[in-house]
């Protein structure tokens, strides 16, 4: 029999379900409703980000608030440049891409630039062979902020359509610092029922089993270890929004 | 006045607090209590991971379960090699590093290798100038799994002390696939009160304000935008474990 976790280490079911709800209802938002974010709420989101794991506890993340309207317009112009370049690079999907809304920089209540700090070469723990773990840690921080924002009723969109050197220059970043995200944060009219790129038929979620292997690349997970279809009642209760047939979210159209 | 989010988009307070609880009580675990993880629980964690955001919805993540004891020992040996190499590279902190427990590969109920899939060069959306966004997406998937595991009462540790080429070879990964994490997952005797590296005085959490800027690198956030000390009641209620003085977790010793 599986060894159950000690009961007092697991959250009560209602709390556990709330965590899954944030995970399944979080969306990468591009449509915002303007407005503002109260400073104390913004600080809760940043505190959540700051409590992410980081390799060797190096805390490589920096969050820069874009308060100046001119600066926001400058960032928007850089994203627009890259949007056109990306469209060209996509070839046959150029037109479909150009129809997508890929950012909410002008409409979002808040715009924050997330960057990796300079001086990261000092941190060797967990990075000697994988120096890019600083980016991984910072992505975890952004995910924390994203989930907290969903619970607070705010949308977040991560825009990565920009030339990092141009953004670094615009914001006066020192050598070694690297912008990795323009975050649009704020009230939304509603959250997408499913990922916007799936709604727009740009891509669809693959089946969970397609990304699972056992012991060797390409070898399917042993069905006894994957429990597909087992405990269906729990899956149904925790079912992600927009997933109508498959308990794991399946491959929706 | 700040524009409040539409009430029905925010979670009820108890659900919101549960999300923050998972964020603040999640720990990078190195001490595990053996046991097993029920397959249906493991699948819930993987489903949470699979619902992470991904750049251009590319879903670059792959999760490989290490079922074979021999393979687990092989991974452990690779980590041990890199631990010694990292210690040497740390110079004066070599001995302090060697005293730290940096992985739980033998004791954890489950070991999963997380990798970036091969063939990622096809995905240009959001990656023409920032190709590393595939890693960022996969880190978000791991953070989802990590938070879900905390809510389920299970510990997770992300080990990045390994030579990625050696791990790729051991698991038969194709050219272009890249392992980024060895995840130890399972029951624990207890969660650390604060990050283990802080308990062991390896590093401490910096003050939130040290990682926040406004409009230009190095320029402090306008106090009116940061709300430090504002809404202290909410901060106290949501205060991270181990944070005794500062509302944002401060710089603990």
Coordinates of C-alpha atoms in Angstrom, one line a residue:
Chain A
X1 CA 0.0 0.0 0.0
X2 CA 1.2 3.5 -0.7
X3 CA 2.5 5.3 2.3
X4 CA 0.2 8.3 2.8
X5 CA 1.7 11.6 3.7
X6 CA 1.4 12.5 7.4
X7 CA -2.1 14.1 7.5
X8 CA -1.0 17.3 9.3
X9 CA 1.5 18.0 6.5
X10 CA -1.2 18.0 3.8
X11 CA -3.5 21.0 3.5
X12 CA -7.1 20.5 4.4
X13 CA -9.0 19.5 1.2
X14 CA -10.6 23.0 0.7
X15 CA -7.1 24.6 0.8
X16 CA -5.6 22.0 -1.4
X17 CA -8.3 22.5 -4.0
X18 CA -7.7 26.3 -3.9
X19 CA -4.1 25.7 -4.9
X20 CA -5.2 23.6 -7.8
X21 CA -7.8 26.1 -8.7
X22 CA -5.2 28.9 -9.0
X23 CA -3.0 26.5 -11.1
X24 CA -5.8 25.6 -13.5
X25 CA -7.5 29.0 -13.8
X26 CA -4.3 31.0 -14.2
X27 CA -4.0 32.4 -17.7
X28 CA -1.5 34.3 -19.8
X29 CA -3.5 37.4 -20.3
X30 CA -3.3 39.9 -23.2
X31 CA -6.6 41.7 -22.6
X32 CA -6.7 44.1 -19.7
X33 CA -9.3 46.5 -18.2
X34 CA -7.1 49.4 -17.3
X35 CA -7.6 50.6 -13.7
X36 CA -5.0 50.4 -11.0
X37 CA -3.5 47.9 -8.6
X38 CA -3.5 48.9 -4.9
X39 CA 0.1 49.3 -3.7
X40 CA -0.4 46.9 -0.8
X41 CA -1.9 44.3 -3.2
X42 CA 1.1 44.7 -5.5
X43 CA 3.4 44.2 -2.6
X44 CA 1.7 40.9 -1.7
X45 CA 2.3 39.7 -5.3
X46 CA 6.0 40.8 -5.1
X47 CA 6.4 39.1 -1.7
X48 CA 5.0 35.9 -3.2
X49 CA 7.6 36.2 -6.0
X50 CA 10.4 36.8 -3.5
X51 CA 9.5 33.5 -1.8
X52 CA 10.3 31.4 -4.8
X53 CA 13.1 28.8 -4.6
X54 CA 16.4 29.9 -6.0
X55 CA 19.5 27.9 -6.8
X56 CA 21.9 28.2 -3.9
X57 CA 19.4 30.8 -2.5
X58 CA 20.9 33.4 -4.8
X59 CA 17.7 35.3 -5.3
X60 CA 18.7 36.5 -8.8
X61 CA 15.5 38.3 -9.6
X62 CA 14.9 42.1 -9.9
X63 CA 11.5 43.7 -10.5
X64 CA 11.4 47.1 -12.1
X65 CA 8.2 49.0 -12.1
X66 CA 7.5 51.1 -15.2
X67 CA 5.8 54.2 -13.8
X68 CA 6.7 56.7 -16.5
X69 CA 4.2 56.7 -19.4
X70 CA 7.0 57.6 -21.8
X71 CA 9.0 54.6 -20.8
X72 CA 5.9 52.4 -21.1
X73 CA 5.4 53.7 -24.7
X74 CA 9.1 53.0 -25.3
X75 CA 8.7 49.4 -24.3
X76 CA 5.6 49.0 -26.3
X77 CA 7.5 50.3 -29.4
X78 CA 10.2 47.8 -28.9
X79 CA 7.7 45.0 -28.6
X80 CA 6.0 46.1 -31.7
X81 CA 9.3 46.0 -33.6
X82 CA 9.9 42.5 -32.4
X83 CA 6.4 41.4 -33.2
X84 CA 7.0 42.3 -36.9
X85 CA 10.4 40.6 -36.9
X86 CA 8.9 37.4 -35.3
X87 CA 6.0 37.4 -37.8
X88 CA 8.5 37.4 -40.7
X89 CA 10.6 34.6 -39.1
X90 CA 7.4 32.5 -38.9
X91 CA 7.1 32.3 -42.6
X92 CA 3.8 30.7 -43.6
X93 CA 2.2 31.5 -40.2
X94 CA 3.1 35.2 -40.5
X95 CA -0.5 36.4 -41.1
X96 CA -2.0 34.2 -38.4
X97 CA 0.5 35.5 -36.0
X98 CA -0.1 39.1 -36.8
X99 CA -3.8 38.6 -36.0
X100 CA -3.0 37.5 -32.5
X101 CA -3.0 40.0 -29.6
X102 CA 0.4 39.3 -28.0
X103 CA 0.7 41.9 -25.3
X104 CA -1.3 44.3 -23.1
X105 CA 1.4 46.9 -22.4
X106 CA -0.8 49.9 -22.9
X107 CA -4.0 48.7 -21.3
X108 CA -2.6 46.9 -18.2
X109 CA -2.8 48.7 -14.9
X110 CA 0.9 47.9 -14.2
X111 CA 3.9 47.0 -16.2
X112 CA 6.9 45.5 -14.5
X113 CA 10.2 44.4 -16.1
X114 CA 11.7 41.3 -14.6
X115 CA 15.5 40.9 -14.9
X116 CA 18.4 38.8 -13.8
X117 CA 20.7 40.8 -11.6
X118 CA 24.3 41.6 -12.6
X119 CA 27.1 39.8 -10.7
X120 CA 25.6 36.4 -11.0
X121 CA 28.9 34.8 -11.9
X122 CA 29.8 34.8 -8.1
X123 CA 27.1 32.1 -7.5
X124 CA 28.5 28.7 -8.3
X125 CA 26.2 26.5 -6.1
X126 CA 24.0 24.5 -8.5
X127 CA 25.3 26.5 -11.5
X128 CA 28.7 25.2 -12.3
X129 CA 27.4 23.0 -15.1
X130 CA 24.0 24.7 -15.4
X131 CA 24.5 28.4 -15.2
X132 CA 21.0 29.0 -16.6
X133 CA 19.5 27.9 -13.3
X134 CA 19.3 31.6 -12.4
X135 CA 16.7 32.1 -15.1
X136 CA 14.9 29.0 -13.9
X137 CA 14.7 30.5 -10.3
X138 CA 13.4 33.7 -11.7
X139 CA 10.7 32.0 -13.7
X140 CA 9.6 30.3 -10.5
X141 CA 9.3 33.7 -8.9
X142 CA 7.2 34.9 -11.8
X143 CA 5.0 31.8 -11.5
X144 CA 4.4 32.5 -7.8
X145 CA 3.4 36.1 -8.6
X146 CA 1.1 34.8 -11.4
X147 CA -0.7 32.3 -9.2
X148 CA -1.1 34.9 -6.4
X149 CA -2.4 37.4 -8.9
X150 CA -5.0 34.9 -10.1
X151 CA -6.2 34.3 -6.5
X152 CA -6.4 38.1 -6.1
X153 CA -8.5 38.4 -9.2
X154 CA -5.8 40.1 -11.3
X155 CA -4.5 39.1 -14.7
X156 CA -0.8 38.7 -15.6
X157 CA 0.7 38.4 -19.1
X158 CA 4.4 37.5 -19.7
X159 CA 5.7 39.2 -22.9
X160 CA 9.0 38.0 -24.3
X161 CA 8.8 39.6 -27.7
X162 CA 11.7 42.1 -27.3
X163 CA 15.4 42.6 -27.9
X164 CA 16.9 42.2 -24.5
X165 CA 19.8 44.6 -25.3
X166 CA 17.4 47.3 -26.3
X167 CA 15.3 46.9 -23.1
X168 CA 18.4 46.8 -21.0
X169 CA 19.6 50.0 -22.6
X170 CA 16.2 51.8 -22.1
X171 CA 16.2 51.0 -18.4
X172 CA 19.9 51.7 -17.7
X173 CA 20.8 48.1 -16.8
X174 CA 24.4 47.4 -15.9
X175 CA 26.5 44.9 -17.8
X176 CA 25.5 41.4 -16.8
X177 CA 21.9 42.2 -16.0
X178 CA 19.4 40.7 -18.4
X179 CA 15.7 41.5 -18.8
X180 CA 13.6 38.3 -19.3
X181 CA 10.0 39.4 -19.0
X182 CA 7.7 42.4 -19.4
X183 CA 4.9 41.6 -17.1
X184 CA 1.5 43.2 -17.7
X185 CA -0.5 43.1 -14.5
X186 CA -4.0 44.3 -13.6
X187 CA -7.7 44.0 -13.6
X188 CA -9.3 42.1 -16.5
X189 CA -12.8 41.9 -17.8
X190 CA -12.6 38.1 -17.5
X191 CA -10.1 35.3 -17.6
X192 CA -9.9 33.1 -20.8
X193 CA -11.8 29.8 -20.4
X194 CA -8.8 28.1 -21.9
X195 CA -5.4 29.4 -23.0
X196 CA -5.9 32.1 -25.5
X197 CA -3.5 30.5 -28.0
X198 CA -5.7 27.4 -27.8
X199 CA -8.9 29.5 -28.3
X200 CA -7.3 31.1 -31.3
X201 CA -6.3 27.7 -32.6
X202 CA -2.6 28.6 -32.7
X203 CA -1.7 25.5 -30.7
X204 CA -3.5 23.0 -28.4
X205 CA -2.6 21.3 -25.2
X206 CA -1.0 17.9 -25.8
X207 CA -2.1 14.9 -23.8
X208 CA -0.3 14.6 -20.5
X209 CA 0.9 11.1 -21.4
X210 CA 2.7 12.5 -24.4
X211 CA 5.2 14.3 -22.0
X212 CA 5.8 11.4 -19.6
X213 CA 8.5 8.8 -19.9
X214 CA 9.9 6.0 -17.6
X215 CA 13.5 5.1 -17.2
X216 CA 14.5 6.0 -20.8
X217 CA 13.6 8.7 -23.2
X218 CA 10.6 7.7 -25.4
X219 CA 9.6 4.8 -23.1
X220 CA 6.0 5.3 -21.9
X221 CA 5.2 5.5 -18.3
X222 CA 4.1 2.1 -16.8
X223 CA 0.3 2.3 -16.6
X224 CA 0.5 1.2 -13.0
X225 CA 2.6 4.3 -12.2
X226 CA 0.5 6.8 -14.2
X227 CA -2.9 6.0 -12.9
X228 CA -4.7 7.4 -15.9
X229 CA -8.4 7.0 -15.1
X230 CA -7.8 6.0 -11.6
X231 CA -9.4 8.2 -8.9
X232 CA -11.5 9.8 -11.5
X233 CA -13.8 11.4 -8.9
X234 CA -10.9 13.5 -7.7
X235 CA -9.8 14.4 -11.2
X236 CA -13.3 15.5 -12.0
X237 CA -13.5 17.7 -9.0
X238 CA -10.1 19.3 -9.7
X239 CA -10.7 19.3 -13.5
X240 CA -9.1 22.3 -15.2
X241 CA -11.5 24.8 -16.8
X242 CA -12.1 24.1 -20.4
X243 CA -11.3 20.4 -20.1
X244 CA -14.5 18.6 -21.0
X245 CA -13.5 15.1 -21.7
X246 CA -10.0 14.1 -20.5
X247 CA -9.3 14.1 -16.8
X248 CA -5.8 15.6 -17.4
X249 CA -7.0 18.4 -19.6
X250 CA -6.4 16.3 -22.7
X251 CA -5.9 17.7 -26.1
X252 CA -8.7 20.3 -26.5
X253 CA -9.4 21.8 -29.9
Chain B
X1 CA -9.0 55.4 -5.5
X2 CA -7.5 52.1 -6.7
X3 CA -9.8 50.2 -9.0
X4 CA -10.7 47.0 -7.1
X5 CA -10.8 43.8 -9.2
X6 CA -14.2 42.6 -10.0
X7 CA -15.2 40.6 -6.8
X8 CA -16.2 37.4 -8.6
X9 CA -12.7 37.2 -10.3
X10 CA -10.9 37.2 -6.9
X11 CA -10.9 34.0 -4.9
X12 CA -12.8 34.0 -1.6
X13 CA -10.3 35.0 1.2
X14 CA -9.9 31.5 2.5
X15 CA -9.0 30.2 -0.9
X16 CA -6.7 33.2 -1.6
X17 CA -4.9 32.6 1.8
X18 CA -4.4 28.9 0.8
X19 CA -2.6 29.9 -2.3
X20 CA -0.3 32.2 -0.3
X21 CA 0.2 29.4 2.3
X22 CA 1.5 27.1 -0.4
X23 CA 3.8 29.8 -1.7
X24 CA 5.2 30.6 1.8
X25 CA 5.4 27.1 3.1
X26 CA 6.9 25.4 0.1
X27 CA 10.5 24.4 0.7
X28 CA 13.4 23.0 -1.4
X29 CA 13.6 19.7 0.5
X30 CA 16.7 17.5 0.9
X31 CA 15.5 15.3 3.7
X32 CA 12.9 12.6 2.9
X33 CA 11.1 9.9 4.8
X34 CA 11.1 7.2 2.1
X35 CA 7.6 5.7 1.5
X36 CA 5.8 5.9 -1.8
X37 CA 3.6 8.4 -3.6
X38 CA 0.2 7.0 -4.8
X39 CA 0.1 7.0 -8.6
X40 CA -3.1 9.1 -8.7
X41 CA -1.5 11.7 -6.4
X42 CA 1.6 11.7 -8.6
X43 CA -0.6 12.3 -11.6
X44 CA -2.3 15.2 -10.0
X45 CA 1.1 16.8 -9.5
X46 CA 2.0 16.2 -13.1
X47 CA -1.3 17.6 -14.3
X48 CA -0.5 20.7 -12.3
X49 CA 2.9 20.9 -14.0
X50 CA 1.3 20.4 -17.4
X51 CA -0.9 23.4 -16.9
X52 CA 1.9 25.9 -16.6
X53 CA 2.2 28.7 -19.0
X54 CA 4.6 28.1 -22.0
X55 CA 6.0 30.5 -24.5
X56 CA 3.9 30.2 -27.7
X57 CA 2.1 27.3 -25.9
X58 CA 5.0 25.1 -26.9
X59 CA 4.9 22.9 -23.8
X60 CA 8.6 22.1 -23.9
X61 CA 8.6 20.0 -20.7
X62 CA 9.2 16.3 -20.5
X63 CA 9.0 14.3 -17.2
X64 CA 10.9 11.0 -16.9
X65 CA 10.2 8.8 -13.9
X66 CA 13.2 6.9 -12.6
X67 CA 11.8 3.5 -11.7
X68 CA 14.9 1.4 -11.9
X69 CA 17.0 1.3 -8.7
X70 CA 20.2 1.0 -10.8
X71 CA 19.3 4.1 -12.7
X72 CA 18.6 6.0 -9.5
X73 CA 22.0 4.9 -8.2
X74 CA 23.6 6.1 -11.4
X75 CA 22.1 9.5 -11.1
X76 CA 23.2 9.7 -7.5
X77 CA 26.7 8.9 -8.5
X78 CA 26.7 11.7 -11.1
X79 CA 25.4 14.2 -8.5
X80 CA 28.1 13.1 -6.1
X81 CA 30.8 13.7 -8.7
X82 CA 29.5 17.2 -9.4
X83 CA 29.1 17.9 -5.7
X84 CA 32.9 17.4 -5.3
X85 CA 33.6 19.5 -8.4
X86 CA 31.4 22.3 -7.2
X87 CA 33.0 22.3 -3.7
X88 CA 36.4 22.7 -5.3
X89 CA 35.1 25.6 -7.5
X90 CA 33.8 27.3 -4.4
X91 CA 37.3 27.8 -3.0
X92 CA 37.1 29.1 0.6
X93 CA 33.6 27.9 1.1
X94 CA 34.5 24.3 0.0
X95 CA 34.3 22.8 3.5
X96 CA 31.0 24.6 4.4
X97 CA 29.5 23.4 1.2
X98 CA 30.6 19.8 1.7
X99 CA 28.7 19.8 5.1
X100 CA 25.4 20.7 3.4
X101 CA 23.0 18.0 2.4
X102 CA 22.3 18.9 -1.2
X103 CA 20.1 16.1 -2.5
X104 CA 17.7 13.4 -1.4
X105 CA 18.0 11.1 -4.4
X106 CA 18.3 7.8 -2.4
X107 CA 15.7 8.6 0.3
X108 CA 12.9 10.2 -1.7
X109 CA 9.9 8.1 -2.6
X110 CA 10.1 9.3 -6.3
X111 CA 12.8 10.6 -8.5
X112 CA 11.8 12.4 -11.8
X113 CA 14.1 13.9 -14.4
X114 CA 12.7 17.0 -16.0
X115 CA 14.1 17.9 -19.5
X116 CA 13.5 20.2 -22.4
X117 CA 12.3 18.3 -25.4
X118 CA 14.3 18.0 -28.6
X119 CA 13.0 19.9 -31.7
X120 CA 12.5 23.2 -29.9
X121 CA 14.1 25.2 -32.7
X122 CA 10.8 24.9 -34.5
X123 CA 9.2 27.2 -32.0
X124 CA 9.9 30.9 -32.8
X125 CA 7.0 32.7 -31.1
X126 CA 8.4 34.6 -28.1
X127 CA 11.8 33.0 -28.6
X128 CA 13.4 34.7 -31.6
X129 CA 15.5 36.9 -29.4
X130 CA 15.0 35.0 -26.1
X131 CA 15.4 31.3 -27.0
X132 CA 15.8 30.4 -23.3
X133 CA 12.1 31.0 -22.7
X134 CA 11.6 27.3 -23.1
X135 CA 13.6 26.8 -19.9
X136 CA 11.6 29.5 -18.2
X137 CA 8.3 27.8 -19.1
X138 CA 9.6 24.5 -17.8
X139 CA 10.6 26.1 -14.5
X140 CA 7.0 27.4 -14.2
X141 CA 5.8 23.8 -14.7
X142 CA 8.1 22.7 -11.9
X143 CA 6.9 25.5 -9.6
X144 CA 3.3 24.4 -10.2
X145 CA 4.2 20.8 -9.3
X146 CA 6.1 22.1 -6.2
X147 CA 3.2 24.1 -4.9
X148 CA 0.7 21.3 -5.5
X149 CA 3.0 18.9 -3.7
X150 CA 3.2 21.2 -0.7
X151 CA -0.6 21.3 -0.6
X152 CA -0.7 17.5 -0.8
X153 CA 1.8 17.3 2.1
X154 CA 4.7 16.1 -0.1
X155 CA 8.2 17.5 -0.2
X156 CA 10.0 18.3 -3.5
X157 CA 13.7 19.1 -4.0
X158 CA 15.2 20.4 -7.2
X159 CA 18.8 19.1 -7.7
X160 CA 20.9 20.8 -10.4
X161 CA 24.3 19.5 -9.4
X162 CA 25.0 17.3 -12.4
X163 CA 26.6 17.3 -15.8
X164 CA 23.7 17.6 -18.2
X165 CA 25.5 15.6 -21.0
X166 CA 26.1 12.7 -18.6
X167 CA 22.5 12.6 -17.5
X168 CA 21.3 12.9 -21.1
X169 CA 23.5 9.9 -22.0
X170 CA 22.3 7.8 -19.1
X171 CA 18.7 8.3 -20.0
X172 CA 19.1 7.9 -23.8
X173 CA 18.0 11.5 -24.6
X174 CA 18.1 12.5 -28.3
X175 CA 20.2 15.4 -29.6
X176 CA 18.7 18.7 -28.6
X177 CA 17.0 17.4 -25.4
X178 CA 18.4 18.8 -22.2
X179 CA 17.9 17.7 -18.6
X180 CA 17.4 20.6 -16.3
X181 CA 16.3 19.1 -13.0
X182 CA 16.4 15.9 -10.9
X183 CA 13.3 16.2 -8.8
X184 CA 13.2 14.3 -5.5
X185 CA 9.5 13.9 -4.5
X186 CA 7.9 12.3 -1.5
X187 CA 6.8 12.2 2.1
X188 CA 9.0 14.1 4.6
X189 CA 9.2 14.0 8.4
X190 CA 8.6 17.8 8.3
X191 CA 9.1 20.9 6.3
X192 CA 11.9 23.3 7.1
X193 CA 10.7 26.3 9.1
X194 CA 12.7 28.5 6.8
X195 CA 14.8 27.7 3.7
X196 CA 17.4 25.1 4.7
X197 CA 20.3 27.2 3.3
X198 CA 19.2 30.0 5.6
X199 CA 18.9 27.6 8.6
X200 CA 22.4 26.5 7.8
X201 CA 23.6 30.1 7.4
X202 CA 24.7 29.6 3.9
X203 CA 22.7 32.6 2.7
X204 CA 19.8 34.7 3.9
X205 CA 16.8 36.2 2.3
X206 CA 17.4 39.7 1.2
X207 CA 14.9 42.5 2.0
X208 CA 12.2 42.7 -0.6
X209 CA 13.0 46.4 -1.2
X210 CA 16.5 45.4 -2.3
X211 CA 15.1 43.7 -5.4
X212 CA 12.6 46.4 -6.4
X213 CA 13.4 49.4 -8.7
X214 CA 11.3 52.0 -10.5
X215 CA 11.8 53.4 -14.0
X216 CA 15.6 52.8 -14.0
X217 CA 17.9 50.2 -12.6
X218 CA 19.0 51.0 -9.1
X219 CA 16.4 53.7 -8.5
X220 CA 14.3 52.7 -5.5
X221 CA 10.6 52.1 -5.8
X222 CA 8.5 55.2 -4.9
X223 CA 7.3 54.6 -1.3
X224 CA 3.8 55.4 -2.5
X225 CA 4.0 52.5 -4.9
X226 CA 5.5 49.9 -2.6
X227 CA 3.2 50.3 0.4
X228 CA 5.8 48.9 2.9
X229 CA 4.0 48.8 6.2
X230 CA 0.7 49.6 4.7
X231 CA -2.1 47.1 5.3
X232 CA 0.0 45.5 7.9
X233 CA -2.9 43.4 9.2
X234 CA -3.1 41.5 5.9
X235 CA 0.6 41.1 5.8
X236 CA 0.6 39.7 9.3
X237 CA -2.1 37.2 8.4
X238 CA -0.3 36.1 5.3
X239 CA 3.1 36.4 6.8
X240 CA 5.6 33.8 5.6
X241 CA 6.7 31.1 8.1
X242 CA 10.0 32.0 9.7
X243 CA 9.4 35.8 9.1
X244 CA 9.2 37.3 12.5
X245 CA 9.9 40.9 12.1
X246 CA 9.6 42.2 8.6
X247 CA 6.3 42.0 6.8
X248 CA 7.9 40.9 3.6
X249 CA 10.0 38.1 5.1
X250 CA 12.9 40.6 5.6
X251 CA 16.4 39.4 6.0
X252 CA 16.3 36.6 8.6
X253 CA 19.5 35.3 10.1

